[in-house]
Amino acid sequence: MYLVLIQNQGQLRQNVLVLAPIEIGNIEVMNMDTAIKSMFESLRKLIYRVDAHIGNSGDAHLPATFERAGFLSAEDKGHIDMKCRYAKTLDNGTGNCLTLGMGIYISRSFINAPSGVDDSLCLVEITGAGQGLYKEIKFTWLSAGKQYNRYIYSDIDSGWLDEGWVNLTLLSGFSGYAIAKRTRCGDGFIVDIRYDVQRSTDITADTVIATLPAGYTLTQEKPIQETHLAFINNSSQLTPVGFVISGTKDLTLFRVDQVNSISRALGHTIFIR
């Protein structure tokens, strides 16, 4: 038995079964066995292409690789969202800062958030490796404009660190500003202090500007004594003023110029704790 494929100008028009091989004009005669093999081969190729597109194990699509185009896997989607800085929105009160996987999240009332954070929208970014054993957590309190960092290295947990600028409470009748910032450096911190203060009365010996908060102080009393700048009253003329951290936390000015009256001083110091 033979399968006759009747074509019209190269296009398949009709299949006819005949009992003997023939060849008439534009009629192509193919052995039935050959035709079946050809159809099965075409079917096999089609199944392969379908499997390559949607998978054969219930997956929606195969993930893309460097060698093969495809649809995104969930992991790929997460990586692209992180590169584009697109945060995943979580239900309020469900996001645990310490157990969330790598990614960027936005929500309210995060579990294990830094102390004092209210229930306004906050942003959490988690990066790292080792299935959560080694990671850095950045917590941004959006409405307050404050950022906290937390570092986890196996069983070592730094706790929440405020590494932004902190306003220090001015003392002794001063106005202006005094700020401090700490930056993690190895297993310690670099503390950066800046100030520009003034008051209506003359700065005298051992005048305390402000007191450093816990976590910003010297770990032990050290002889940090420096010369900073001061303005002679009612002029733009500069004169030196002494600066010292008394004990481990008191930012203190002392007189170097014993002649001129000064009421404004400014300076900058850095130390490691």
mmCIF file of C-alpha atoms in Angstrom:
data_model
loop_
_atom_site.group_PDB
_atom_site.id
_atom_site.type_symbol
_atom_site.label_atom_id
_atom_site.label_comp_id
_atom_site.label_asym_id
_atom_site.label_seq_id
_atom_site.Cartn_x
_atom_site.Cartn_y
_atom_site.Cartn_z
ATOM 1 C CA MET A 1 0.000 0.000 0.000
ATOM 2 C CA TYR A 2 1.259 3.453 -0.881
ATOM 3 C CA LEU A 3 0.427 7.003 0.176
ATOM 4 C CA VAL A 4 -0.079 9.420 -2.696
ATOM 5 C CA LEU A 5 0.617 13.056 -1.933
ATOM 6 C CA ILE A 6 -1.124 15.133 -4.603
ATOM 7 C CA GLN A 7 0.468 18.565 -4.922
ATOM 8 C CA ASN A 8 -0.558 21.681 -6.777
ATOM 9 C CA GLN A 9 2.322 24.047 -7.528
ATOM 10 C CA GLY A 10 4.325 22.630 -4.628
ATOM 11 C CA GLN A 11 1.502 22.856 -2.082
ATOM 12 C CA LEU A 12 -0.018 19.726 -0.466
ATOM 13 C CA ARG A 13 -3.600 19.287 -1.701
ATOM 14 C CA GLN A 14 -4.798 15.762 -0.930
ATOM 15 C CA ASN A 15 -3.645 12.364 0.376
ATOM 16 C CA VAL A 16 -4.765 9.229 -1.516
ATOM 17 C CA LEU A 17 -4.046 5.574 -0.678
ATOM 18 C CA VAL A 18 -3.257 3.305 -3.653
ATOM 19 C CA LEU A 19 -2.265 -0.367 -3.909
ATOM 20 C CA ALA A 20 0.722 0.031 -6.206
ATOM 21 C CA PRO A 21 3.427 2.620 -6.786
ATOM 22 C CA ILE A 22 2.578 5.117 -9.525
ATOM 23 C CA GLU A 23 3.941 8.417 -10.807
ATOM 24 C CA ILE A 24 1.568 10.628 -12.711
ATOM 25 C CA GLY A 25 2.363 14.257 -13.548
ATOM 26 C CA ASN A 26 2.392 16.305 -10.399
ATOM 27 C CA ILE A 27 1.393 13.309 -8.216
ATOM 28 C CA GLU A 28 4.175 12.201 -5.824
ATOM 29 C CA VAL A 29 3.899 8.608 -4.566
ATOM 30 C CA MET A 30 5.494 7.722 -1.207
ATOM 31 C CA ASN A 31 5.800 4.295 0.406
ATOM 32 C CA MET A 32 3.468 4.060 3.445
ATOM 33 C CA ASP A 33 6.296 2.950 5.769
ATOM 34 C CA THR A 34 8.419 5.869 4.693
ATOM 35 C CA ALA A 35 5.518 8.268 5.133
ATOM 36 C CA ILE A 36 4.804 7.044 8.667
ATOM 37 C CA LYS A 37 8.452 7.336 9.616
ATOM 38 C CA SER A 38 8.523 10.842 8.199
ATOM 39 C CA MET A 39 5.422 11.823 10.187
ATOM 40 C CA PHE A 40 6.818 10.386 13.425
ATOM 41 C CA GLU A 41 10.101 12.237 12.860
ATOM 42 C CA SER A 42 8.208 15.476 12.324
ATOM 43 C CA LEU A 43 6.139 14.784 15.446
ATOM 44 C CA ARG A 44 9.287 14.059 17.477
ATOM 45 C CA LYS A 45 10.801 17.370 16.407
ATOM 46 C CA LEU A 46 7.586 19.198 17.285
ATOM 47 C CA ILE A 47 7.449 17.619 20.762
ATOM 48 C CA TYR A 48 11.086 18.595 21.344
ATOM 49 C CA ARG A 49 10.369 22.195 20.408
ATOM 50 C CA VAL A 50 7.291 22.321 22.644
ATOM 51 C CA ASP A 51 9.229 20.804 25.571
ATOM 52 C CA ALA A 52 12.046 23.255 25.052
ATOM 53 C CA HIS A 53 9.546 26.105 25.247
ATOM 54 C CA ILE A 54 7.252 25.089 28.114
ATOM 55 C CA GLY A 55 9.084 22.175 29.751
ATOM 56 C CA ASN A 56 7.923 18.598 30.115
ATOM 57 C CA SER A 57 7.668 18.375 33.899
ATOM 58 C CA GLY A 58 4.884 20.830 34.665
ATOM 59 C CA ASP A 59 7.082 23.970 34.719
ATOM 60 C CA ALA A 60 5.617 26.933 32.917
ATOM 61 C CA HIS A 61 8.810 27.710 30.971
ATOM 62 C CA LEU A 62 12.468 26.837 31.060
ATOM 63 C CA PRO A 63 14.664 29.561 32.590
ATOM 64 C CA ALA A 64 16.987 31.547 30.380
ATOM 65 C CA THR A 65 20.707 30.738 30.380
ATOM 66 C CA PHE A 66 23.723 32.359 28.777
ATOM 67 C CA GLU A 67 23.418 29.849 25.933
ATOM 68 C CA ARG A 68 19.626 29.632 25.607
ATOM 69 C CA ALA A 69 16.866 32.224 25.471
ATOM 70 C CA GLY A 70 13.889 31.574 27.715
ATOM 71 C CA PHE A 71 11.527 32.974 30.305
ATOM 72 C CA LEU A 72 12.628 34.348 33.696
ATOM 73 C CA SER A 73 12.840 32.111 36.705
ATOM 74 C CA ALA A 74 11.786 33.439 40.120
ATOM 75 C CA GLU A 75 15.455 33.833 41.079
ATOM 76 C CA ASP A 76 16.222 35.747 37.876
ATOM 77 C CA LYS A 77 13.287 38.042 38.562
ATOM 78 C CA GLY A 78 14.619 38.784 42.032
ATOM 79 C CA HIS A 79 18.077 39.645 40.712
ATOM 80 C CA ILE A 80 16.694 41.968 38.034
ATOM 81 C CA ASP A 81 14.429 43.718 40.542
ATOM 82 C CA MET A 82 17.436 44.329 42.805
ATOM 83 C CA LYS A 83 19.516 45.750 39.949
ATOM 84 C CA CYS A 84 16.633 48.057 39.036
ATOM 85 C CA ARG A 85 16.201 48.970 42.734
ATOM 86 C CA TYR A 86 12.580 47.830 42.679
ATOM 87 C CA ALA A 87 11.260 46.925 46.116
ATOM 88 C CA LYS A 88 8.815 44.129 46.846
ATOM 89 C CA THR A 89 5.798 45.282 48.882
ATOM 90 C CA LEU A 90 5.050 43.166 51.968
ATOM 91 C CA ASP A 91 1.880 43.026 54.038
ATOM 92 C CA ASN A 92 2.186 45.304 57.056
ATOM 93 C CA GLY A 93 3.689 43.633 60.111
ATOM 94 C CA THR A 94 4.812 40.485 58.270
ATOM 95 C CA GLY A 95 8.377 41.343 57.219
ATOM 96 C CA ASN A 96 11.031 40.037 59.632
ATOM 97 C CA CYS A 97 14.304 41.881 59.039
ATOM 98 C CA LEU A 98 16.357 38.943 60.299
ATOM 99 C CA THR A 99 14.716 36.145 58.277
ATOM 100 C CA LEU A 100 13.887 37.804 54.942
ATOM 101 C CA GLY A 101 15.889 36.555 51.961
ATOM 102 C CA MET A 102 18.125 38.683 49.779
ATOM 103 C CA GLY A 103 16.201 41.515 48.156
ATOM 104 C CA ILE A 104 14.638 44.932 48.682
ATOM 105 C CA TYR A 105 11.374 45.264 50.610
ATOM 106 C CA ILE A 106 8.999 48.060 51.561
ATOM 107 C CA SER A 107 6.341 47.853 54.257
ATOM 108 C CA ARG A 108 5.207 49.123 57.645
ATOM 109 C CA SER A 109 5.876 47.684 61.106
ATOM 110 C CA PHE A 110 8.813 45.434 60.230
ATOM 111 C CA ILE A 111 9.586 42.757 62.831
ATOM 112 C CA ASN A 112 13.007 43.208 64.517
ATOM 113 C CA ALA A 113 13.246 46.806 63.257
ATOM 114 C CA PRO A 114 15.582 49.277 64.996
ATOM 115 C CA SER A 115 14.302 50.613 68.306
ATOM 116 C CA GLY A 116 12.160 53.741 68.099
ATOM 117 C CA VAL A 117 11.030 53.335 64.475
ATOM 118 C CA ASP A 118 7.315 54.111 64.071
ATOM 119 C CA ASP A 119 4.785 52.368 61.801
ATOM 120 C CA SER A 120 5.416 54.572 58.752
ATOM 121 C CA LEU A 121 6.726 53.097 55.494
ATOM 122 C CA CYS A 122 10.278 51.767 55.720
ATOM 123 C CA LEU A 123 12.675 50.276 53.182
ATOM 124 C CA VAL A 124 14.838 47.214 53.895
ATOM 125 C CA GLU A 125 17.659 46.028 51.641
ATOM 126 C CA ILE A 126 19.369 42.712 52.330
ATOM 127 C CA THR A 127 22.536 41.557 50.553
ATOM 128 C CA GLY A 128 24.906 38.698 51.324
ATOM 129 C CA ALA A 129 25.615 35.039 50.778
ATOM 130 C CA GLY A 130 25.809 31.676 52.530
ATOM 131 C CA GLN A 131 22.030 31.227 52.861
ATOM 132 C CA GLY A 132 21.782 34.115 55.299
ATOM 133 C CA LEU A 133 24.910 33.315 57.329
ATOM 134 C CA TYR A 134 26.728 36.367 55.983
ATOM 135 C CA LYS A 135 24.683 39.440 55.183
ATOM 136 C CA GLU A 136 24.293 43.168 55.470
ATOM 137 C CA ILE A 137 20.896 44.669 56.281
ATOM 138 C CA LYS A 138 20.168 48.312 55.449
ATOM 139 C CA PHE A 139 17.075 49.739 57.111
ATOM 140 C CA THR A 140 15.830 53.149 55.943
ATOM 141 C CA TRP A 141 13.232 54.960 58.027
ATOM 142 C CA LEU A 142 11.855 57.036 55.160
ATOM 143 C CA SER A 143 9.770 59.617 57.017
ATOM 144 C CA ALA A 144 12.626 60.392 59.457
ATOM 145 C CA GLY A 145 15.365 60.288 56.830
ATOM 146 C CA LYS A 146 17.440 57.909 58.968
ATOM 147 C CA GLN A 147 19.347 54.787 57.980
ATOM 148 C CA TYR A 148 20.504 51.895 60.163
ATOM 149 C CA ASN A 149 22.881 49.100 59.207
ATOM 150 C CA ARG A 150 23.253 45.608 60.633
ATOM 151 C CA TYR A 151 26.028 43.121 59.890
ATOM 152 C CA ILE A 152 25.723 39.376 60.423
ATOM 153 C CA TYR A 153 28.772 37.135 60.118
ATOM 154 C CA SER A 154 27.858 33.563 61.040
ATOM 155 C CA ASP A 155 27.055 33.808 64.773
ATOM 156 C CA ILE A 156 28.338 37.422 65.092
ATOM 157 C CA ASP A 157 25.560 40.029 64.996
ATOM 158 C CA SER A 158 26.461 43.728 65.207
ATOM 159 C CA GLY A 159 22.934 44.781 66.135
ATOM 160 C CA TRP A 160 21.436 47.907 64.572
ATOM 161 C CA LEU A 161 23.967 50.692 63.975
ATOM 162 C CA ASP A 162 23.011 54.280 63.264
ATOM 163 C CA GLU A 163 25.757 55.254 60.801
ATOM 164 C CA GLY A 164 24.255 58.563 59.777
ATOM 165 C CA TRP A 165 24.968 61.962 61.289
ATOM 166 C CA VAL A 166 23.654 62.363 64.841
ATOM 167 C CA ASN A 167 22.829 65.771 66.300
ATOM 168 C CA LEU A 168 24.494 66.337 69.656
ATOM 169 C CA THR A 169 22.723 68.304 72.374
ATOM 170 C CA LEU A 170 24.504 71.612 72.873
ATOM 171 C CA LEU A 171 25.405 72.698 76.416
ATOM 172 C CA SER A 172 26.687 75.810 78.195
ATOM 173 C CA GLY A 173 24.328 78.175 76.372
ATOM 174 C CA PHE A 174 25.711 77.432 72.896
ATOM 175 C CA SER A 175 23.768 77.652 69.627
ATOM 176 C CA GLY A 176 24.803 76.379 66.204
ATOM 177 C CA TYR A 177 25.453 72.671 65.703
ATOM 178 C CA ALA A 178 27.568 69.745 66.803
ATOM 179 C CA ILE A 179 27.201 66.446 64.930
ATOM 180 C CA ALA A 180 28.807 63.014 65.055
ATOM 181 C CA LYS A 181 28.941 60.045 62.702
ATOM 182 C CA ARG A 182 30.404 56.587 63.106
ATOM 183 C CA THR A 183 31.480 54.279 60.294
ATOM 184 C CA ARG A 184 32.253 50.605 60.741
ATOM 185 C CA CYS A 185 35.933 49.773 60.200
ATOM 186 C CA GLY A 186 36.864 46.127 60.725
ATOM 187 C CA ASP A 187 35.786 45.222 64.236
ATOM 188 C CA GLY A 188 35.783 48.872 65.349
ATOM 189 C CA PHE A 189 34.431 52.265 64.300
ATOM 190 C CA ILE A 190 35.713 55.560 62.952
ATOM 191 C CA VAL A 191 33.993 58.435 64.788
ATOM 192 C CA ASP A 192 33.772 61.768 62.963
ATOM 193 C CA ILE A 193 32.853 64.932 64.945
ATOM 194 C CA ARG A 194 32.124 68.389 63.518
ATOM 195 C CA TYR A 195 30.921 71.540 65.231
ATOM 196 C CA ASP A 196 30.329 75.250 64.722
ATOM 197 C CA VAL A 197 29.025 76.854 67.908
ATOM 198 C CA GLN A 198 28.658 80.295 69.440
ATOM 199 C CA ARG A 199 27.204 81.990 72.451
ATOM 200 C CA SER A 200 26.663 85.530 73.661
ATOM 201 C CA THR A 201 29.230 85.340 76.471
ATOM 202 C CA ASP A 202 32.946 84.778 76.160
ATOM 203 C CA ILE A 203 34.268 81.220 75.928
ATOM 204 C CA THR A 204 36.282 80.523 79.044
ATOM 205 C CA ALA A 205 38.542 77.674 80.122
ATOM 206 C CA ASP A 206 37.130 74.133 80.094
ATOM 207 C CA THR A 207 33.819 74.997 78.450
ATOM 208 C CA VAL A 208 31.859 71.869 77.447
ATOM 209 C CA ILE A 209 30.150 72.140 74.050
ATOM 210 C CA ALA A 210 28.315 68.800 74.050
ATOM 211 C CA THR A 211 28.508 65.218 75.308
ATOM 212 C CA LEU A 212 28.952 62.216 73.024
ATOM 213 C CA PRO A 213 26.204 59.559 73.232
ATOM 214 C CA ALA A 214 26.864 55.876 73.958
ATOM 215 C CA GLY A 215 28.548 54.150 71.029
ATOM 216 C CA TYR A 216 30.393 57.329 70.000
ATOM 217 C CA THR A 217 32.611 57.808 73.041
ATOM 218 C CA LEU A 218 36.252 56.893 73.481
ATOM 219 C CA THR A 219 36.604 53.316 74.678
ATOM 220 C CA GLN A 220 39.078 54.598 77.251
ATOM 221 C CA GLU A 221 40.413 58.005 78.198
ATOM 222 C CA LYS A 222 42.986 59.163 75.654
ATOM 223 C CA PRO A 223 44.922 62.429 75.364
ATOM 224 C CA ILE A 224 43.067 63.799 72.313
ATOM 225 C CA GLN A 225 44.009 67.481 72.345
ATOM 226 C CA GLU A 226 43.857 69.601 69.212
ATOM 227 C CA THR A 227 43.935 73.219 68.120
ATOM 228 C CA HIS A 228 40.785 74.411 66.348
ATOM 229 C CA LEU A 229 39.609 77.821 65.179
ATOM 230 C CA ALA A 230 37.705 80.632 66.841
ATOM 231 C CA PHE A 231 36.539 84.080 65.793
ATOM 232 C CA ILE A 232 37.544 87.165 67.715
ATOM 233 C CA ASN A 233 34.338 88.919 68.768
ATOM 234 C CA ASN A 234 32.677 91.221 66.238
ATOM 235 C CA SER A 235 35.194 90.477 63.482
ATOM 236 C CA SER A 236 36.172 87.904 60.879
ATOM 237 C CA GLN A 237 39.639 87.597 62.373
ATOM 238 C CA LEU A 238 40.588 84.071 63.433
ATOM 239 C CA THR A 239 42.432 82.934 66.517
ATOM 240 C CA PRO A 240 43.263 79.444 67.838
ATOM 241 C CA VAL A 241 41.191 77.665 70.455
ATOM 242 C CA GLY A 242 42.023 74.421 72.223
ATOM 243 C CA PHE A 243 39.833 71.331 71.911
ATOM 244 C CA VAL A 244 39.881 68.211 74.069
ATOM 245 C CA ILE A 245 37.645 65.242 74.773
ATOM 246 C CA SER A 246 37.448 65.254 78.542
ATOM 247 C CA GLY A 247 37.156 61.810 80.106
ATOM 248 C CA THR A 248 35.710 59.751 77.266
ATOM 249 C CA LYS A 249 32.773 61.856 76.069
ATOM 250 C CA ASP A 250 32.783 65.616 76.890
ATOM 251 C CA LEU A 251 33.682 67.873 73.927
ATOM 252 C CA THR A 252 35.519 70.675 75.689
ATOM 253 C CA LEU A 253 37.049 73.988 74.579
ATOM 254 C CA PHE A 254 39.880 75.733 76.398
ATOM 255 C CA ARG A 255 41.548 79.081 75.834
ATOM 256 C CA VAL A 256 44.785 79.422 73.882
ATOM 257 C CA ASP A 257 44.432 83.116 73.115
ATOM 258 C CA GLN A 258 44.276 84.705 76.561
ATOM 259 C CA VAL A 259 43.945 88.257 75.228
ATOM 260 C CA ASN A 260 41.049 88.465 72.806
ATOM 261 C CA SER A 261 37.411 87.789 73.622
ATOM 262 C CA ILE A 262 35.968 84.867 71.649
ATOM 263 C CA SER A 263 32.426 83.509 71.506
ATOM 264 C CA ARG A 264 32.383 81.377 68.344
ATOM 265 C CA ALA A 265 34.449 78.260 67.626
ATOM 266 C CA LEU A 266 34.462 75.591 64.929
ATOM 267 C CA GLY A 267 36.380 72.408 64.317
ATOM 268 C CA HIS A 268 36.542 68.798 63.152
ATOM 269 C CA THR A 269 38.115 65.710 64.705
ATOM 270 C CA ILE A 270 38.257 61.971 63.964
ATOM 271 C CA PHE A 271 39.202 59.028 66.155
ATOM 272 C CA ILE A 272 38.905 55.227 66.146
ATOM 273 C CA ARG A 273 37.101 53.357 68.886
#
